[in-house]
Coordinates of C-alpha atoms in Angstrom, one line a residue:
X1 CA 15.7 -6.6 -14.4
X2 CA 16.4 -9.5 -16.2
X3 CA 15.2 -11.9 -14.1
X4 CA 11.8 -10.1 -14.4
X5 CA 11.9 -10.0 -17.8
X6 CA 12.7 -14.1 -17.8
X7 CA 9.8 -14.1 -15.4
X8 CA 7.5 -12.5 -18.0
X9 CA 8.6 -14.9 -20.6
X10 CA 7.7 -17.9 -18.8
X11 CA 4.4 -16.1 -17.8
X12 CA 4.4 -15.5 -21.8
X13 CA 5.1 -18.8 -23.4
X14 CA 4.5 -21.6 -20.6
X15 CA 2.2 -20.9 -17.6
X16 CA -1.1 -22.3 -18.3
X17 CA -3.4 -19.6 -20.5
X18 CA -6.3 -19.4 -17.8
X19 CA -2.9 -18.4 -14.7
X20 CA -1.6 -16.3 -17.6
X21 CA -4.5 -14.5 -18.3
X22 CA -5.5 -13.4 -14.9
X23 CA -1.9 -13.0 -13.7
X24 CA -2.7 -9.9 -16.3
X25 CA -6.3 -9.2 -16.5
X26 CA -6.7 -9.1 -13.0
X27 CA -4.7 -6.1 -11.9
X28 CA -5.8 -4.3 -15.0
X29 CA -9.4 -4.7 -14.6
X30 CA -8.9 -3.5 -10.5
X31 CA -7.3 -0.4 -12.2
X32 CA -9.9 0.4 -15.1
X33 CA -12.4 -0.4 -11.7
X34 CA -10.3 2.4 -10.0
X35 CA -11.0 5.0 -12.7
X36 CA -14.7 4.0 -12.8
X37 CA -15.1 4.8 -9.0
X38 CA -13.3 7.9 -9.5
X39 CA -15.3 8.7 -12.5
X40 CA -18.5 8.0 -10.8
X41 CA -17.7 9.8 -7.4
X42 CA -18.3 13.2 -8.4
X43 CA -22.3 12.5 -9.8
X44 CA -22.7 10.2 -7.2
X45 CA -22.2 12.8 -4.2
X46 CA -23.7 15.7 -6.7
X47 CA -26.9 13.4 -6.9
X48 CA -27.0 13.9 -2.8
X49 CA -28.0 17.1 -3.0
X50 CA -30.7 16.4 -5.2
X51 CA -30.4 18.7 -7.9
X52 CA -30.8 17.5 -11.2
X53 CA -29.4 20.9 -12.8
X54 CA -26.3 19.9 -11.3
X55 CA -26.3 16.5 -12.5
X56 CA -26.6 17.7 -15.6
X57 CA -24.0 20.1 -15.3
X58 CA -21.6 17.5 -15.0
X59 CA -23.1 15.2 -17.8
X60 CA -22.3 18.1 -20.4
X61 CA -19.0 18.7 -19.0
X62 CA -17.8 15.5 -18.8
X63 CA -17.3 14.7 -23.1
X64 CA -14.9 17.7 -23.4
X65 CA -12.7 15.8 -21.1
X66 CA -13.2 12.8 -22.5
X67 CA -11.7 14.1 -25.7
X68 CA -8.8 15.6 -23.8
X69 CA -8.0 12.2 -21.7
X70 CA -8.4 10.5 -25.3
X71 CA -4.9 12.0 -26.4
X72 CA -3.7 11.1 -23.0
X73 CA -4.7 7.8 -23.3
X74 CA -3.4 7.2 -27.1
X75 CA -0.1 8.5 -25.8
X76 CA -0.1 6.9 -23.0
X77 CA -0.7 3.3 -25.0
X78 CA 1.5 3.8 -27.4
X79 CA 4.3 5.1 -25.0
X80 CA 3.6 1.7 -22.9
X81 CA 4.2 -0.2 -26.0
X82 CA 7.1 0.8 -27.5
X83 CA 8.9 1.4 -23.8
X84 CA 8.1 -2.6 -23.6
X85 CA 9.8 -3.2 -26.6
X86 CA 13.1 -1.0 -25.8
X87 CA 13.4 -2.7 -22.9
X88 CA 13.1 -5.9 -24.1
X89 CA 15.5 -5.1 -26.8
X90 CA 18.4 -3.9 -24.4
X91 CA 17.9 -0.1 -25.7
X92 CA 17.8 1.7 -22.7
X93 CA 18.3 5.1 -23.8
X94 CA 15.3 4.9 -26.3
X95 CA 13.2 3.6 -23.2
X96 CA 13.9 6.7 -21.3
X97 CA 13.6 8.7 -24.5
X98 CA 9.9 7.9 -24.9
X99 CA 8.9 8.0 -21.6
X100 CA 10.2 11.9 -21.1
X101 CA 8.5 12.4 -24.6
X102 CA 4.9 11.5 -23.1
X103 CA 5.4 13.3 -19.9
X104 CA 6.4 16.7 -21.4
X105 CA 3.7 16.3 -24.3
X106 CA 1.0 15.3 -21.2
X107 CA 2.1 18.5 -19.6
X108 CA 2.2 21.1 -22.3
X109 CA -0.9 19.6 -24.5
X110 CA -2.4 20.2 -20.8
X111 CA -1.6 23.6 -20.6
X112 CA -2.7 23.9 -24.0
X113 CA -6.3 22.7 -23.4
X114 CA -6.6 24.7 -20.4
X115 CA -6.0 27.9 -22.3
X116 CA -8.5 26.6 -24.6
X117 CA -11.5 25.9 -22.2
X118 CA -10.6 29.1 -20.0
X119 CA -11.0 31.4 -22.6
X120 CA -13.8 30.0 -24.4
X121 CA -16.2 28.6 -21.9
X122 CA -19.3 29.4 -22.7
X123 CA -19.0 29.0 -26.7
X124 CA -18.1 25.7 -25.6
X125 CA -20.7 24.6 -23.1
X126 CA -23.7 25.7 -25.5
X127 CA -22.1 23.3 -28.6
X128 CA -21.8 20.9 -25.9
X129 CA -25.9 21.1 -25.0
X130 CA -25.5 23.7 -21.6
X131 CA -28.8 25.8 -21.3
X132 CA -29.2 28.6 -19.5
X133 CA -30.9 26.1 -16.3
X134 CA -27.5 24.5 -15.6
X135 CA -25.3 26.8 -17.7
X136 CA -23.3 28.5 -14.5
X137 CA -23.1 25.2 -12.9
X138 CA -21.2 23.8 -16.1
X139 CA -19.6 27.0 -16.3
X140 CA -17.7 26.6 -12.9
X141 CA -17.2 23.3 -13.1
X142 CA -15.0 23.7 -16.4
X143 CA -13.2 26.6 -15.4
X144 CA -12.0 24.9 -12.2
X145 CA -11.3 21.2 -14.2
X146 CA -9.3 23.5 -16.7
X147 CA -6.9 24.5 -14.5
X148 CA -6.3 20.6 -13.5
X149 CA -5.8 19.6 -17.0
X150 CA -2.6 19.4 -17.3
X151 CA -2.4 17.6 -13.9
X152 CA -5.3 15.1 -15.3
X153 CA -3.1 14.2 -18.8
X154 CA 0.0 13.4 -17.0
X155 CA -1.6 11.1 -14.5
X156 CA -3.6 9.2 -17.3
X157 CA -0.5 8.9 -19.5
X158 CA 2.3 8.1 -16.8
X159 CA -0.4 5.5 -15.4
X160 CA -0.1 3.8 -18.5
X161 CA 3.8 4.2 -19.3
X162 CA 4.6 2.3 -15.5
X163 CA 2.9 -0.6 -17.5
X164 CA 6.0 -0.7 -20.0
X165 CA 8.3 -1.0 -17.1
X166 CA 6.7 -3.7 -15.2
X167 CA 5.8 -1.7 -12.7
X168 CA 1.7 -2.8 -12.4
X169 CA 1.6 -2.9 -9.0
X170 CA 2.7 1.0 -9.0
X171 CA 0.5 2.2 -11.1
X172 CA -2.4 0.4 -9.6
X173 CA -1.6 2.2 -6.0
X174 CA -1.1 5.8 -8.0
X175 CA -4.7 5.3 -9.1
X176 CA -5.5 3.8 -5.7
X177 CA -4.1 6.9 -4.2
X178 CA -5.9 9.5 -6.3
X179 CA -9.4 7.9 -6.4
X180 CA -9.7 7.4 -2.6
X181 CA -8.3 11.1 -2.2
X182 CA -11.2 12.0 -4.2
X183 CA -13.8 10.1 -2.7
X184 CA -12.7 11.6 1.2
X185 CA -12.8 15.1 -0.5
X186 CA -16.0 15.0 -2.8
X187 CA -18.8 14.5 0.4
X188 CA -16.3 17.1 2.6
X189 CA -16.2 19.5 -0.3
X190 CA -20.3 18.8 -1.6
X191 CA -22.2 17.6 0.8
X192 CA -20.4 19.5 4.1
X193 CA -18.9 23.0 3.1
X194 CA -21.7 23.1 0.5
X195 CA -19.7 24.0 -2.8
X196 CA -21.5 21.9 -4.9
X197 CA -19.8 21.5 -8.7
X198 CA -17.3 23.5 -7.4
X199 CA -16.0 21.1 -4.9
X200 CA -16.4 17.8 -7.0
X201 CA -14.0 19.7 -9.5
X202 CA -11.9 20.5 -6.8
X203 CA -11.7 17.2 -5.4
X204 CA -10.9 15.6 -8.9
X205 CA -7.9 18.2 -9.8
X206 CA -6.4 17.5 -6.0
X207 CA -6.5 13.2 -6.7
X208 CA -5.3 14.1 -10.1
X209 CA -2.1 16.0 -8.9
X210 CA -1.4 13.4 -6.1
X211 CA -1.4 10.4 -8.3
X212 CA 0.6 12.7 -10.5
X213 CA 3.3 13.4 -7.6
X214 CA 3.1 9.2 -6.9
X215 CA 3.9 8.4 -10.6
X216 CA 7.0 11.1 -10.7
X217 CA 8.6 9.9 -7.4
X218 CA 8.4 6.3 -8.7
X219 CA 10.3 7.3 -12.6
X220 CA 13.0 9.4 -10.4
X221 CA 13.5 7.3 -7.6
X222 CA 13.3 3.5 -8.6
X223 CA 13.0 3.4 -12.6
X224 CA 16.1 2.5 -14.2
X225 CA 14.3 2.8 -17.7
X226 CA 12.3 5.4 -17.6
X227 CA 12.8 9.4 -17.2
X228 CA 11.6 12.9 -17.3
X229 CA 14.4 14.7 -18.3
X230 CA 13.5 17.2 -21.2
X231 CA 17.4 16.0 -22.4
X232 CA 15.9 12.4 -23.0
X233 CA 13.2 13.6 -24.7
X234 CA 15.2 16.1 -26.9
X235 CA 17.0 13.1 -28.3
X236 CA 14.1 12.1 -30.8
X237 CA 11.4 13.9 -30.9
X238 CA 10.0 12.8 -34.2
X239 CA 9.5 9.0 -32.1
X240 CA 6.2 10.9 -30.8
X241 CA 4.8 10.4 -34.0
X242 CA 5.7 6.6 -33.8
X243 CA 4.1 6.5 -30.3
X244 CA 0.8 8.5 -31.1
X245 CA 0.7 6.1 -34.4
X246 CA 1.0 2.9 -32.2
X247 CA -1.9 4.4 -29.2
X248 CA -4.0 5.4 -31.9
X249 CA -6.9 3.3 -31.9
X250 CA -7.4 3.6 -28.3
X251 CA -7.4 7.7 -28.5
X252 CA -9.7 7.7 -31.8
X253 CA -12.3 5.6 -29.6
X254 CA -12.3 7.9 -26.6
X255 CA -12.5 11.0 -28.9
X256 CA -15.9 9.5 -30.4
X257 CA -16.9 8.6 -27.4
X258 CA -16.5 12.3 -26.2
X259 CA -18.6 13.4 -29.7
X260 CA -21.3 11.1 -29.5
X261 CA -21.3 11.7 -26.0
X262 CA -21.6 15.8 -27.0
X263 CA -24.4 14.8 -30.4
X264 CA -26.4 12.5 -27.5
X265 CA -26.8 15.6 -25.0
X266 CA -28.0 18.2 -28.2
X267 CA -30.9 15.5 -28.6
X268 CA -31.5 15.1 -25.1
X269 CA -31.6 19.0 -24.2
X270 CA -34.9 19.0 -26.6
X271 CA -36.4 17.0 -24.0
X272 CA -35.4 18.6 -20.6
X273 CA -32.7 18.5 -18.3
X274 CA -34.0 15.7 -16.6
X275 CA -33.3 13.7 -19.7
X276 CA -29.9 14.8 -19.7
X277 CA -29.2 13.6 -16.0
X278 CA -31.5 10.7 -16.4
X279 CA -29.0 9.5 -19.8
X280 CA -25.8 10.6 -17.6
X281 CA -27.2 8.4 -15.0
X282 CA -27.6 5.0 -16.4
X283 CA -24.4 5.8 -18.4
X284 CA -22.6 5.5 -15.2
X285 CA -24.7 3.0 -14.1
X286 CA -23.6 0.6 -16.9
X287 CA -20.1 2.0 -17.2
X288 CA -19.2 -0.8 -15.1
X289 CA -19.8 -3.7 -17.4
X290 CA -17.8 -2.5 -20.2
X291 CA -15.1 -0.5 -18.4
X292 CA -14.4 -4.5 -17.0
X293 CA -14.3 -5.9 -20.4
X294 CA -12.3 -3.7 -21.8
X295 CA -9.9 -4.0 -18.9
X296 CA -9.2 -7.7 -19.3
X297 CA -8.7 -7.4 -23.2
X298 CA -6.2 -4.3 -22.5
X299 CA -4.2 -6.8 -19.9
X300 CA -3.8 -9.8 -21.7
X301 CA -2.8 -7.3 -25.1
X302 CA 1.1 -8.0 -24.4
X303 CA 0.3 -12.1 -24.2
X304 CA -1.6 -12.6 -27.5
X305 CA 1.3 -9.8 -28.8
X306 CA 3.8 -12.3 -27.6
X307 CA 2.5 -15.9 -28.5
X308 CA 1.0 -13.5 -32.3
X309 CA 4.7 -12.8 -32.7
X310 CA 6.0 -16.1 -31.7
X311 CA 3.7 -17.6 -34.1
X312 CA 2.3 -19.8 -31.7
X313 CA -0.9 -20.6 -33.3
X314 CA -2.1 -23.3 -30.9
X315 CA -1.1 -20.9 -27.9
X316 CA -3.1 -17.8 -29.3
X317 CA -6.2 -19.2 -30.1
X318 CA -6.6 -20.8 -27.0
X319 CA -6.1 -17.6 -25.1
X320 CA -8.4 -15.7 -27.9
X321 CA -11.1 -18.5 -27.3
X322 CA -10.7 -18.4 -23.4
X323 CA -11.0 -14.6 -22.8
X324 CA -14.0 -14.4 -25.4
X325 CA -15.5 -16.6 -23.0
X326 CA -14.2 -14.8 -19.8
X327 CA -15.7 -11.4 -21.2
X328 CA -19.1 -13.5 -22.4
X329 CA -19.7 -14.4 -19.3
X330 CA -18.6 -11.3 -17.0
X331 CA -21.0 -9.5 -19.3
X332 CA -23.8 -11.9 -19.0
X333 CA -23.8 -11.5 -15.1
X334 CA -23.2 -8.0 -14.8
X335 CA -25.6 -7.5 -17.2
X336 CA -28.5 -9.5 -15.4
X337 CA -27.3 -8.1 -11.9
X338 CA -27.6 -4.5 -13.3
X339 CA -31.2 -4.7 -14.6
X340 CA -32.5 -6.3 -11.5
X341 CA -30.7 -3.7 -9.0
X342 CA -31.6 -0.9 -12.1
X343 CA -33.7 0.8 -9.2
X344 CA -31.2 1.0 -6.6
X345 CA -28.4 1.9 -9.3
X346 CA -30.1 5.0 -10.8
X347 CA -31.4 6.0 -7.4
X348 CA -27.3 6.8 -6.3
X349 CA -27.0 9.5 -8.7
X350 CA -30.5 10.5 -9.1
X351 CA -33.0 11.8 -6.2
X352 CA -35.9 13.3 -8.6
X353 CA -38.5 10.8 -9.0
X354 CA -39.5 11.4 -12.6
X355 CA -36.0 11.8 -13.9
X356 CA -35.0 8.2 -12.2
X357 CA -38.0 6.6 -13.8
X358 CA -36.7 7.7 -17.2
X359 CA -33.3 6.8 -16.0
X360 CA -34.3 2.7 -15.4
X361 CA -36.0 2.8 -18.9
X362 CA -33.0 4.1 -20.9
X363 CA -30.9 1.9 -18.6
X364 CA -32.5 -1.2 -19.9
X365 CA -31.5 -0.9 -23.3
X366 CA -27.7 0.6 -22.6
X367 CA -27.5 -2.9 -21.4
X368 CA -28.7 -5.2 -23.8
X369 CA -25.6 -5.6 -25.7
X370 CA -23.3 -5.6 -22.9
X371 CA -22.5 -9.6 -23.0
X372 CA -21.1 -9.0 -26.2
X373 CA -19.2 -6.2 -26.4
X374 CA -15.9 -7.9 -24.7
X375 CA -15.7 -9.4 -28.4
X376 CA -15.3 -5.6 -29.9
X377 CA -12.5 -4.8 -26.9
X378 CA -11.0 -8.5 -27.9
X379 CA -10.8 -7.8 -31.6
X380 CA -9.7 -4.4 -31.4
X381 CA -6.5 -5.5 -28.8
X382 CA -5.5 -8.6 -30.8
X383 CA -5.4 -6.0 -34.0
X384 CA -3.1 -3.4 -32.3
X385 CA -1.5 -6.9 -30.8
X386 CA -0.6 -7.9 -34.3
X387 CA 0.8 -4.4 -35.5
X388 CA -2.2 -3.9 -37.9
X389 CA -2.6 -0.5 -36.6
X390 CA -4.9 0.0 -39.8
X391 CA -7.1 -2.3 -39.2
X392 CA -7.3 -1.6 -35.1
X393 CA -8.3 2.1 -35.9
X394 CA -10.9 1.1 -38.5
X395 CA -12.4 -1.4 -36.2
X396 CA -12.3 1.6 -33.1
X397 CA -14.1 4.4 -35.3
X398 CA -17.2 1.4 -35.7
X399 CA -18.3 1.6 -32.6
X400 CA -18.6 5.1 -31.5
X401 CA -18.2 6.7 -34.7
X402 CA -19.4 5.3 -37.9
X403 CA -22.3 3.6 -36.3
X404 CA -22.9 5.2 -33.1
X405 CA -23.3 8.8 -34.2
X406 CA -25.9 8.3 -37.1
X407 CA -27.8 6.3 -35.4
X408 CA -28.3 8.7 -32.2
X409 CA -29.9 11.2 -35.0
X410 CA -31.8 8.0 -36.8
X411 CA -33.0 6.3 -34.1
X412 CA -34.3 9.7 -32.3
X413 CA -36.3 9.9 -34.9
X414 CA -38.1 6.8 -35.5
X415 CA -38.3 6.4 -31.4
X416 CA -38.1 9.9 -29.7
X417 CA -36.2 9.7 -26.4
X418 CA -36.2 5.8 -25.9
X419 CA -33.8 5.6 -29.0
X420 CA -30.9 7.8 -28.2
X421 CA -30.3 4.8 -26.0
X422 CA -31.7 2.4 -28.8
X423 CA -29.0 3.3 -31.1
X424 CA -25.8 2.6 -28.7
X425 CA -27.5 -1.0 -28.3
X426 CA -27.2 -1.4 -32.1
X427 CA -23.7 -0.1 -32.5
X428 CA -22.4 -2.1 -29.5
X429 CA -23.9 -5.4 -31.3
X430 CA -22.8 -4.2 -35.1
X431 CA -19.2 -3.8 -34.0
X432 CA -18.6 -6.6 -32.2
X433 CA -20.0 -8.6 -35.2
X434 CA -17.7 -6.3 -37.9
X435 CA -15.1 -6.5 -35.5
X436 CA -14.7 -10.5 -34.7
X437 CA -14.8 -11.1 -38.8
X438 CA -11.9 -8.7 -39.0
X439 CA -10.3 -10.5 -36.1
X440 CA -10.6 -13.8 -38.1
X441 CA -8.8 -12.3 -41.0
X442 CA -6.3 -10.9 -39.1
X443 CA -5.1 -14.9 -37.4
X444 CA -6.1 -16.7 -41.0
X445 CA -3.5 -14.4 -42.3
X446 CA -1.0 -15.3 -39.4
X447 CA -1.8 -19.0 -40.3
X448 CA -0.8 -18.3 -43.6
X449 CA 2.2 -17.2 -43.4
X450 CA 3.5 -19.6 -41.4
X451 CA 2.0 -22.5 -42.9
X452 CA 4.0 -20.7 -46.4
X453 CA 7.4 -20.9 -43.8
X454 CA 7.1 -24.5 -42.7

């Protein structure tokens, strides 16, 4: 272990910043691509079949959990972090101590949800925008997710938490695992024994549990810093406050992503469910482009974290400046390769003619902002980076919360259908903008202090 963590060190303080940044950007983009293909896999084979009801189904579904992966994933961030940071420090015991606390809150916040969506399904699905056209579609596909859920928390966080230990290349092949599991089960499941809904949900909850299984074996087999032994975690429990505090801003961001998500489908049902699968549609369709930015920001987090705490000024502005430009420019090209192929992209999940043709519209302006929102995902990493957890979780309500949900109901208005997708084209630009100023502060004030130390 110590020669890894020396390794890291040099990869920290001396490789050159372009080796250091995809040394760490690159596996974490391949597994934020993973989790895209597995997110996409269930519409994609639904939209054989042709049914737009079911597309649908699985549109309104889908932000309920999103909001229960968000605690997951703030868990899951935090526990990564401060696992890192035992480690690093020699303090073992605390190491295993935080990664049993974020497996056993995964599992029983799991159960808890499940209980939740089980017993009040429908209530749920018509707040979320069901109608009665798709509403026993949504129905069954709930129920059956529900009874994952617990399965579905635990892989998201313990993905994460292998990060703290080093162990990328493990929790790349977990994800590996459970995504093409999915995939070979989603066309037997829909499109040969004809279940539909059903057997995406299926599919999903099976991937889930194997990455699951994958994850476990690796903490109780090869981790020497890690465990799941409830007696680790009944050391300190209070340190899951610390570790929810620290994943924060990453959780706030996919919880308003799961409203706004929930808010966007209310407006859309007033125009059809064709709307509804058309907007889940080019959703997917763009996920892509942002879901790669925001993977390259989350993997280079630990080296501006390092050089920001090393006060290497020269260091952390080069590697600021050179993954601005790395996420410009990804976003540029996806961007431009997305609307030309906007045809072929919409036609994977979408068979109905007149819901595909409103699909390419609304894909046009999810898209517009695209090159720069790698400058929001920059921002908001080099905050947590810092430790200004204040400032991170102001930044991550911007985008989805504070500017995004207004402006679904505003823009509606002044555009009808055209600018429910109008309005996530403005936030995406308004919160990069906010978000870089706050950025700036945040170095100046680095600079600062150590120009007051010299």
């Amino acid at each position: 272990m110590k020669n890894q963590m020396t390794k890291s060190e040099v990869l920290f303080r001396e490789k050159p910043v372009w080796t250091a940044i995809f040394s760490m950007a690159v596996p974490s983009c391949i597994t934020i691509l993973v989790m895209v293909i597995y997110n996409m896999a269930d519409m994609f084979f639904i939209g054989q079949l042709g049914d737009t009801s079911q597309v649908a189904a699985i549109s309104v579904v889908s932000p309920v959990f999103s909001l229960v992966t968000a605690v997951a994933t703030m868990v899951g961030v935090g526990g990564c972090s401060v696992i890192a940071n035992a480690t690093g420090a020699g303090r073992a015991d605390d190491a295993k101590t935080y990664a049993s606390l974020c497996c056993w809150f995964s599992i029983l916040f799991g159960i808890i949800a499940a209980l939740i969506l089980l017993l009040g399904t429908n209530p749920i699905l018509k707040i979320l925008g069901a109608n009665e056209e798709f509403m026993n579609y949504a129905s069954t596909y709930m129920k059956i997710l529900a009874f994952g859920a617990p399965f579905m928390l635990l892989s998201t966080v313990l993905a994460t938490v292998l990060r703290g230990d080093g162990a990328i290349k493990e929790g790349l092949i977990g994800n590996m695992v459970g995504t093409v599991l999915n995939i070979i089960l989603d066309p037997i499941f829909i499109l040969v024994l004809h279940k539909g809904v059903a057997g995406a949900a299926v599919a999903t909850v099976i991937g889930n549990m194997v990455s699951s299984m994958f994850y476990l074996h690796y903490i109780i087999k090869k981790s020497a810093f890690l465990s799941i032994s409830p007696r680790d975690a009944k050391r300190k429990p209070a340190a899951l406050l610390h570790i929810m505090a620290i994943g924060l801003p990453n959780g706030i961001s996919s919880i308003l992503s799961g409203f706004a998500s929930t808010f966007s489908n209310q407006l859309l049902a007033g125009y059809g469910t064709n709307a509804i699968a058309a907007m889940a549609a080019s959703g997917k369709a763009t996920m892509i482009i942002t879901m790669i930015q925001m993977g390259i920001c989350m993997g280079t987090q630990p080296l501006m974290a390092y050089n920001y705490g090393a006060k290497n000024l020269p260091r952390l502005k080069e590697i600021l400046k050179k993954v601005g430009i790395l996420t410009f420019v990804l976003g540029s090209f996806v961007m431009l390769a997305s609307f030309f192929a906007r045809h072929a992209l919409i036609s994977m999940f979408l068979k109905d003619s007149g819901a595909a043709v409103m699909g390419e519209n609304l894909v046009i302006f999810l898209m517009i902002a695209s090159p720069v929102v790698g400058f929001y995902y920059l921002s908001t990493n080099f905050l947590q980076a810092s430790g200004n957890a204040l400032a991170a979780t102001v930044v991550s309500v911007l985008r989805q919360g504070i500017l995004l949900i207004p402006g679904l109901y505003l823009m509606e208005r002044l555009m009808g259908l055209i600018g429910i997708a109008a309005a996530h084209t403005i936030a995406d630009a308004l919160s990069a903008l906010i978000a870089v100023a706050v950025c700036i502060w945040q170095y100046r004030i680095l600079k600062n202090t150590k120009n007051k130390t010299i």
